[in-house]
Amino acid sequence: MVARMPQFVLVDVNNFYVSCERVFRPSLETIPMVVLSNNDGCAVARSNEVKALGVKMGTPWFKMKRLAEAHGIEAYSSNYVLYGDMSHRVVSILRDFSPDIEVYSIDESFLRVESVAHLYGGISAMGRSIRERVRQWTGLPVCVGAGPTKTLAKLANHIAKKNPLFQGICDLNSLSRLERRQLMSRIEVGEVWGVGRRISKRLEAMGIRTVLDLRNADPKEIRAQFGVVMERTCQELRGTSCLALEHLTPPRQQIMSSRSFGRPVEDRDELSEAVATYVGRACEKLRQQGSVAGAVQVYLETNAFKEGEPQYHPGIVVPLPEPSDDTLRLTRAALSGLAHIYQSGYRYKKAGIMLMMVTDKSLRQGSLFDDVEKEVRSERLMSVMDAVNRQYGSNTLRSAASGLNQPWAMRAENRSPRYTTRWDELPEVS
């Protein structure tokens, strides 16, 4: 039996956050719009109309207001619950096309398709089916790039997105060698997956300015200058697959949770609510990956940009007697740390926690004094808490220390409804 050459497809949702907003409000389809970061600070997603006006990613909203007034730009607060659910729906559709999938980010997934593409009449036809089904079932527009390596699939996706002639699908396998070389010669080397700004500058100093230049570079010289990762990139551009799909995300060694407040916070009780909330979020992730934490770090920050105000940036690490994934235990540890570092008279802008010394729960070393009954109760309680939050939404069930009203929470003054996950926010049809 002849082994098939690997073939990868990258599916990427166009302007993902913006597109999610437009699904439920079709009137926004041609309106220039941005989605803002936490506390409505900076643009983290821009529609094509806004990009055409020269607005860069990360531009602060207050700097855009005159431009927004002149061109009718609408701004929306980030709606991460909606975006996460829409991402899950897209991935569910992609799993129907190939079980061999890597969810690379919230809006991108790699598929390995050499064993299934023939069922759809080839890779290009499969790409068209993916685009049509995702659009029909979710309302989201996607671009599809395909090639014999992940790096080439990523490049093909870039071409599909930037070149209207490809109509959202670029299969490098269907192009002639000359056509591929011409396309590569027109794309700057900084567009290659894994080549950041600093590396691209060093490459340009070596005379490597385009994707084709990097493809033709000597892999040994690239390795000597940049290391084995860039050598693999060079080989991937030549069509040699060096990067396999990552089906499982490696467990995190540290888990952080933090947010800037919607307004300055001085009250210790409000800080305690914030810290307890962040511990709850981090512990949920800890349990999802089957880990326990041996310590928790707590830190506070004032606003460094407010030069006229007193500044204070304390932090403390609180070790646990035994590694744990219990939200209540870790919350108690975090709040004891907060009590040590909190000082009145400061206007705090941000608080955060980090779970440290994270290890596999199955390898946790017990002790002679373990209270087995207590551990069983803890596991049952955390299991119920996670099940309720999965079914009814994040923070449905949480520790009392997190508070109820949370007046310190980040601003989201123009957040759209969570159409797909909240009964009281379902879209209405008139």
Coordinates of C-alpha atoms in Angstrom, one line a residue, residues 23-413:
V23 CA -24.4 37.1 12.2
F24 CA -27.1 38.3 14.6
R25 CA -27.3 41.9 13.3
P26 CA -27.2 41.7 9.4
S27 CA -27.7 45.5 9.3
L28 CA -24.0 45.7 10.3
E29 CA -22.8 43.9 7.2
T30 CA -21.5 47.0 5.4
I31 CA -21.1 49.2 8.5
P32 CA -17.5 50.0 9.5
M33 CA -17.0 48.5 13.0
V34 CA -14.5 47.5 15.6
V35 CA -14.6 45.2 18.6
L36 CA -12.8 46.6 21.7
S37 CA -10.6 44.9 24.3
N38 CA -11.3 44.7 28.0
N39 CA -12.8 47.9 29.5
D40 CA -13.4 49.1 25.9
G41 CA -9.8 50.1 25.6
C42 CA -8.3 49.2 22.2
A43 CA -9.5 47.7 18.8
V44 CA -8.9 44.0 18.9
A45 CA -11.0 43.3 15.7
R46 CA -11.7 45.5 12.7
S47 CA -14.0 45.2 9.8
N48 CA -12.5 45.5 6.3
E49 CA -14.0 48.9 6.0
V50 CA -12.1 50.1 9.1
K51 CA -8.9 48.4 8.0
A52 CA -9.2 50.4 4.7
L53 CA -9.2 53.6 6.8
G54 CA -5.8 52.7 8.1
V55 CA -6.8 51.8 11.7
K56 CA -4.2 49.4 13.1
M57 CA -4.8 46.5 15.5
G58 CA -4.6 47.7 19.1
T59 CA -5.4 51.4 18.3
P60 CA -7.0 52.9 21.5
W61 CA -10.6 53.8 21.1
F62 CA -10.2 57.3 22.4
K63 CA -7.7 58.0 19.5
M64 CA -10.3 56.8 17.0
K65 CA -13.3 58.8 18.1
R66 CA -12.9 61.6 15.5
L67 CA -12.4 59.1 12.8
A68 CA -15.4 57.2 14.0
E69 CA -17.6 60.2 13.9
A70 CA -16.4 61.1 10.4
H71 CA -17.0 57.6 9.0
G72 CA -19.7 56.2 11.1
I73 CA -17.6 53.5 12.8
E74 CA -19.5 51.5 15.4
A75 CA -17.7 50.1 18.4
Y76 CA -18.8 47.0 20.4
S77 CA -17.5 45.6 23.7
S78 CA -15.9 42.1 23.5
N79 CA -18.5 39.4 23.9
Y80 CA -16.2 36.4 24.7
V81 CA -19.1 34.1 25.7
L82 CA -20.7 34.5 22.3
Y83 CA -17.3 34.2 20.4
G84 CA -16.4 31.0 22.3
D85 CA -19.7 29.4 21.5
M86 CA -19.5 30.3 17.8
S87 CA -16.0 28.9 17.7
H88 CA -17.2 25.7 19.2
R89 CA -19.9 25.4 16.5
V90 CA -17.4 25.9 13.7
V91 CA -15.1 23.3 15.1
S92 CA -18.1 20.8 15.4
I93 CA -18.8 21.3 11.7
L94 CA -15.1 20.8 10.7
R95 CA -15.0 17.5 12.6
D96 CA -17.6 16.2 10.2
F97 CA -15.1 16.7 7.4
S98 CA -12.1 15.2 9.1
P99 CA -11.5 13.6 12.5
D100 CA -7.9 14.6 12.3
I101 CA -8.1 18.2 13.5
E102 CA -6.1 20.7 15.6
V103 CA -7.9 23.6 17.0
Y104 CA -5.1 26.2 16.7
S105 CA -6.9 29.2 18.0
I106 CA -10.5 30.5 18.6
D107 CA -10.9 31.2 14.8
E108 CA -8.4 28.8 13.2
S109 CA -8.2 25.1 12.8
F110 CA -5.9 22.7 10.9
L111 CA -7.3 19.6 9.3
R112 CA -5.3 16.7 7.8
V113 CA -7.3 15.6 4.8
E114 CA -5.2 13.3 2.5
S115 CA -7.3 10.3 3.5
V116 CA -10.7 12.0 3.1
A117 CA -10.4 14.6 0.4
H118 CA -11.4 12.2 -2.4
L119 CA -14.8 11.8 -0.8
Y120 CA -15.5 15.4 -1.8
G121 CA -14.0 15.3 -5.2
G122 CA -10.6 16.7 -4.2
I123 CA -9.2 19.3 -1.8
S124 CA -10.5 22.3 -3.7
A125 CA -14.0 20.9 -3.8
M126 CA -13.7 20.0 -0.1
G127 CA -12.7 23.6 0.6
R128 CA -15.8 24.8 -1.2
S129 CA -18.0 22.5 0.8
I130 CA -16.4 23.7 4.1
R131 CA -17.0 27.3 3.2
E132 CA -20.6 26.7 2.2
R133 CA -21.6 24.6 5.2
V134 CA -20.0 26.9 7.8
R135 CA -21.7 29.9 6.2
Q136 CA -25.1 28.1 6.0
W137 CA -25.0 26.6 9.5
T138 CA -23.4 29.5 11.4
G139 CA -23.5 32.5 9.2
L140 CA -19.7 33.0 9.4
P141 CA -17.5 33.5 6.4
V142 CA -14.3 31.5 6.3
C143 CA -11.2 31.2 4.1
V144 CA -9.6 27.9 3.3
G145 CA -5.9 27.3 2.5
A146 CA -4.4 23.9 1.6
G147 CA -0.9 22.5 1.1
P148 CA 1.4 19.6 1.9
T149 CA 2.6 21.2 5.1
K150 CA 1.0 23.2 7.9
T151 CA 3.2 26.2 7.0
L152 CA 2.1 26.1 3.4
A153 CA -1.5 25.7 4.4
K154 CA -1.2 28.8 6.5
L155 CA 0.4 30.7 3.6
A156 CA -2.3 29.4 1.3
N157 CA -5.0 30.7 3.7
H158 CA -3.3 34.2 3.6
I159 CA -3.4 34.1 -0.2
A160 CA -7.0 33.1 -0.2
K161 CA -7.9 35.9 2.1
K162 CA -5.9 38.7 0.4
N163 CA -6.5 37.8 -3.3
P164 CA -10.1 38.0 -4.4
L165 CA -9.3 35.9 -7.5
F166 CA -9.2 32.8 -5.3
Q167 CA -12.7 33.4 -3.9
G168 CA -11.7 32.3 -0.4
I169 CA -10.0 29.0 -1.3
C170 CA -6.4 28.5 -2.2
D171 CA -5.1 25.0 -2.8
L172 CA -1.4 25.2 -3.5
N173 CA -1.5 21.6 -4.9
S174 CA -3.7 22.7 -7.8
L175 CA -1.2 25.4 -8.9
S176 CA 1.7 25.0 -11.2
R177 CA 5.3 25.3 -9.8
L178 CA 5.6 28.6 -11.6
E179 CA 2.4 30.0 -10.2
R180 CA 3.5 29.0 -6.6
R181 CA 6.8 30.7 -7.1
Q182 CA 5.2 33.9 -8.4
L183 CA 2.9 34.1 -5.5
M184 CA 5.7 33.5 -3.0
S185 CA 7.8 36.2 -4.6
R186 CA 5.1 38.8 -4.0
I187 CA 4.6 38.1 -0.3
E188 CA 6.8 39.6 2.4
V189 CA 8.8 37.1 4.5
G190 CA 7.1 38.5 7.7
E191 CA 3.9 36.9 6.6
V192 CA 5.3 33.4 7.1
W193 CA 3.9 31.6 10.0
G194 CA 6.3 31.9 13.0
V195 CA 8.4 34.7 11.5
G196 CA 7.9 37.7 13.8
R197 CA 9.0 41.3 13.4
R198 CA 12.4 40.9 14.8
I199 CA 13.2 37.7 12.8
S200 CA 11.9 39.3 9.6
K201 CA 14.3 42.3 10.1
R202 CA 17.3 39.9 10.6
L203 CA 16.2 37.9 7.5
E204 CA 15.9 41.1 5.4
A205 CA 19.4 42.1 6.5
M206 CA 20.6 38.8 5.0
G207 CA 18.8 39.6 1.7
I208 CA 15.8 37.3 2.5
R209 CA 12.8 39.6 1.9
T210 CA 10.1 37.4 0.4
V211 CA 8.6 34.0 1.1
L212 CA 10.4 32.7 -2.0
D213 CA 13.7 33.9 -0.7
L214 CA 13.2 32.0 2.5
R215 CA 12.0 28.9 0.7
N216 CA 15.2 29.0 -1.4
A217 CA 17.6 29.8 1.5
D218 CA 20.1 27.1 2.7
P219 CA 18.4 25.3 5.6
K220 CA 21.7 24.7 7.3
E221 CA 22.5 28.5 7.3
I222 CA 19.0 29.3 8.6
R223 CA 19.5 26.8 11.4
A224 CA 22.9 28.3 12.3
Q225 CA 21.5 31.8 12.4
F226 CA 18.0 31.2 13.9
G227 CA 17.8 27.6 15.3
V228 CA 16.0 24.4 14.5
V229 CA 12.5 25.9 14.5
M230 CA 13.3 28.3 11.6
E231 CA 15.1 25.5 9.8
R232 CA 11.8 23.5 10.0
T233 CA 9.9 26.5 8.6
C234 CA 12.3 26.6 5.7
Q235 CA 11.8 22.9 5.0
E236 CA 8.1 23.2 5.3
L237 CA 8.1 26.0 2.6
R238 CA 9.9 23.5 0.4
G239 CA 7.0 21.0 0.9
T240 CA 8.6 18.7 3.6
S241 CA 6.2 18.2 6.4
C242 CA 8.0 18.7 9.8
L243 CA 5.0 19.8 12.0
A244 CA 2.4 17.3 12.9
L245 CA -1.1 18.1 14.1
E246 CA -1.3 18.7 17.9
H247 CA -4.4 16.9 18.9
L248 CA -4.0 17.7 22.6
T249 CA -3.0 21.0 24.1
P250 CA -0.1 20.4 26.6
P251 CA -1.1 21.1 30.2
R252 CA -0.2 24.6 31.4
Q253 CA 2.6 24.8 33.9
Q254 CA 1.1 28.1 35.3
I255 CA -2.5 29.4 35.0
M256 CA -3.1 33.1 35.3
S257 CA -6.3 35.1 35.6
S258 CA -6.5 38.8 35.8
R259 CA -8.5 41.8 34.6
S260 CA -8.3 45.6 34.7
F261 CA -11.2 47.1 36.8
G262 CA -13.9 49.1 35.2
R263 CA -13.0 51.9 37.7
P264 CA -10.3 52.5 40.3
V265 CA -10.8 50.3 43.4
E266 CA -9.8 51.2 46.9
D267 CA -12.0 49.1 49.0
R268 CA -10.4 45.8 50.3
D269 CA -13.7 43.9 50.1
E270 CA -14.1 44.7 46.4
L271 CA -10.5 43.6 45.8
S272 CA -11.3 40.3 47.7
E273 CA -14.3 39.7 45.4
A274 CA -12.1 40.3 42.3
V275 CA -9.4 37.9 43.6
A276 CA -11.9 35.2 44.5
T277 CA -13.5 35.5 41.0
Y278 CA -10.2 35.2 39.3
V279 CA -9.3 32.1 41.4
G280 CA -12.6 30.5 40.4
R281 CA -11.8 31.0 36.7
A282 CA -8.3 29.7 37.0
C283 CA -9.4 26.6 39.1
E284 CA -11.9 25.7 36.4
K285 CA -9.1 25.6 33.9
L286 CA -6.9 23.7 36.3
R287 CA -9.5 20.9 36.7
Q288 CA -10.1 20.8 33.0
Q289 CA -6.6 19.7 32.4
G290 CA -6.5 17.3 35.3
S291 CA -4.0 19.2 37.4
V292 CA -3.5 20.5 40.9
A293 CA -1.6 23.6 42.1
G294 CA 0.9 23.8 44.9
A295 CA 0.9 27.6 45.3
V296 CA -1.0 30.7 44.3
Q297 CA 0.4 34.2 43.6
V298 CA -1.6 37.3 44.2
Y299 CA -0.7 40.8 42.9
L300 CA -2.2 44.3 42.7
E301 CA -1.4 47.2 40.4
T302 CA -2.1 50.9 40.5
N303 CA -2.3 52.9 37.3
A304 CA 1.3 53.7 36.2
F305 CA 0.0 56.3 33.7
K306 CA -1.5 58.4 36.5
E307 CA 1.7 60.1 37.5
G308 CA 0.1 62.3 40.1
E309 CA -1.2 59.3 42.1
P310 CA 0.8 57.2 44.5
Q311 CA 2.0 54.0 43.0
Y312 CA 2.1 50.5 44.5
H313 CA 2.6 47.1 42.8
P314 CA 2.8 44.4 45.4
G315 CA 2.7 40.6 45.0
I316 CA 3.0 37.6 47.2
V317 CA 3.2 33.8 46.7
V318 CA 1.2 31.6 49.1
P319 CA 2.2 27.9 49.2
L320 CA -0.5 25.3 50.0
P321 CA 0.0 22.5 52.6
E322 CA -1.0 20.0 49.9
P323 CA -1.5 20.6 46.1
S324 CA -5.1 21.1 45.3
D325 CA -7.7 21.9 42.6
D326 CA -10.4 22.9 45.1
T327 CA -11.6 26.4 44.4
L328 CA -12.5 27.1 48.0
R329 CA -9.1 26.1 49.3
L330 CA -7.2 28.1 46.7
T331 CA -9.5 31.1 47.3
R332 CA -8.7 31.0 51.1
A333 CA -5.0 30.9 50.3
A334 CA -5.3 33.8 47.8
L335 CA -7.3 36.0 50.2
S336 CA -4.8 35.4 52.9
G337 CA -2.1 36.7 50.5
L338 CA -4.2 39.7 49.6
A339 CA -4.5 40.5 53.3
H340 CA -0.7 40.7 53.6
I341 CA -0.1 43.0 50.6
Y342 CA -3.2 45.2 50.7
Q343 CA -2.6 48.8 51.8
S344 CA -5.2 51.5 52.0
G345 CA -4.8 54.9 50.3
Y346 CA -4.1 53.5 46.8
R347 CA -6.4 53.5 43.8
Y348 CA -5.9 50.0 42.3
K349 CA -6.4 49.5 38.6
K350 CA -5.9 45.8 38.4
A351 CA -5.6 42.6 40.4
G352 CA -4.6 39.1 39.3
I353 CA -3.7 35.6 40.5
M354 CA -1.4 32.9 39.2
L355 CA -1.7 29.2 40.0
M356 CA 1.9 27.9 40.4
M357 CA 3.6 24.5 40.9
V358 CA 1.0 22.9 38.6
T359 CA 1.3 19.2 38.4
D360 CA -0.7 16.2 37.2
K361 CA -3.4 15.3 39.7
S362 CA -2.8 11.6 39.3
L363 CA 0.8 12.1 40.5
R364 CA -0.1 14.0 43.6
Q365 CA 1.8 12.8 46.6
G366 CA -0.5 12.0 49.5
S367 CA 0.4 12.3 53.1
L368 CA -0.2 10.4 56.3
F369 CA -2.6 13.0 57.5
D370 CA -4.8 13.1 54.4
D371 CA -8.5 13.3 55.3
V372 CA -9.9 10.9 52.7
E373 CA -13.5 11.8 53.4
K374 CA -12.8 15.5 53.1
E375 CA -11.1 14.9 49.7
V376 CA -14.0 12.9 48.4
R377 CA -16.4 15.7 49.4
S378 CA -14.2 18.3 47.7
E379 CA -14.1 16.3 44.5
R380 CA -17.8 15.9 44.4
L381 CA -18.4 19.6 45.1
M382 CA -16.0 20.7 42.4
S383 CA -17.5 18.2 40.0
V384 CA -21.0 19.5 40.6
M385 CA -19.8 23.1 40.3
D386 CA -18.2 22.4 36.9
A387 CA -21.2 20.5 35.6
V388 CA -23.6 23.3 36.5
N389 CA -21.4 25.9 34.9
R390 CA -21.0 23.9 31.8
Q391 CA -24.7 23.5 31.4
Y392 CA -25.9 26.9 32.5
G393 CA -23.0 29.2 31.8
S394 CA -19.8 30.4 33.5
N395 CA -20.1 31.7 37.0
T396 CA -23.7 30.3 37.5
L397 CA -22.3 28.6 40.6
R398 CA -19.4 30.2 42.3
S399 CA -17.9 30.8 45.7
A400 CA -19.7 33.4 47.9
A401 CA -16.4 35.3 48.2
S402 CA -16.8 36.3 44.6
G403 CA -19.7 38.6 45.5
L404 CA -23.0 39.3 43.7
N405 CA -23.1 42.7 42.1
Q406 CA -19.3 43.1 41.4
P407 CA -19.3 46.9 40.8
W408 CA -15.5 46.6 40.1
A409 CA -16.0 44.5 37.0
M410 CA -14.6 45.6 33.7
R411 CA -16.6 47.9 31.5
A412 CA -18.5 46.4 28.6
E413 CA -20.9 49.3 27.9

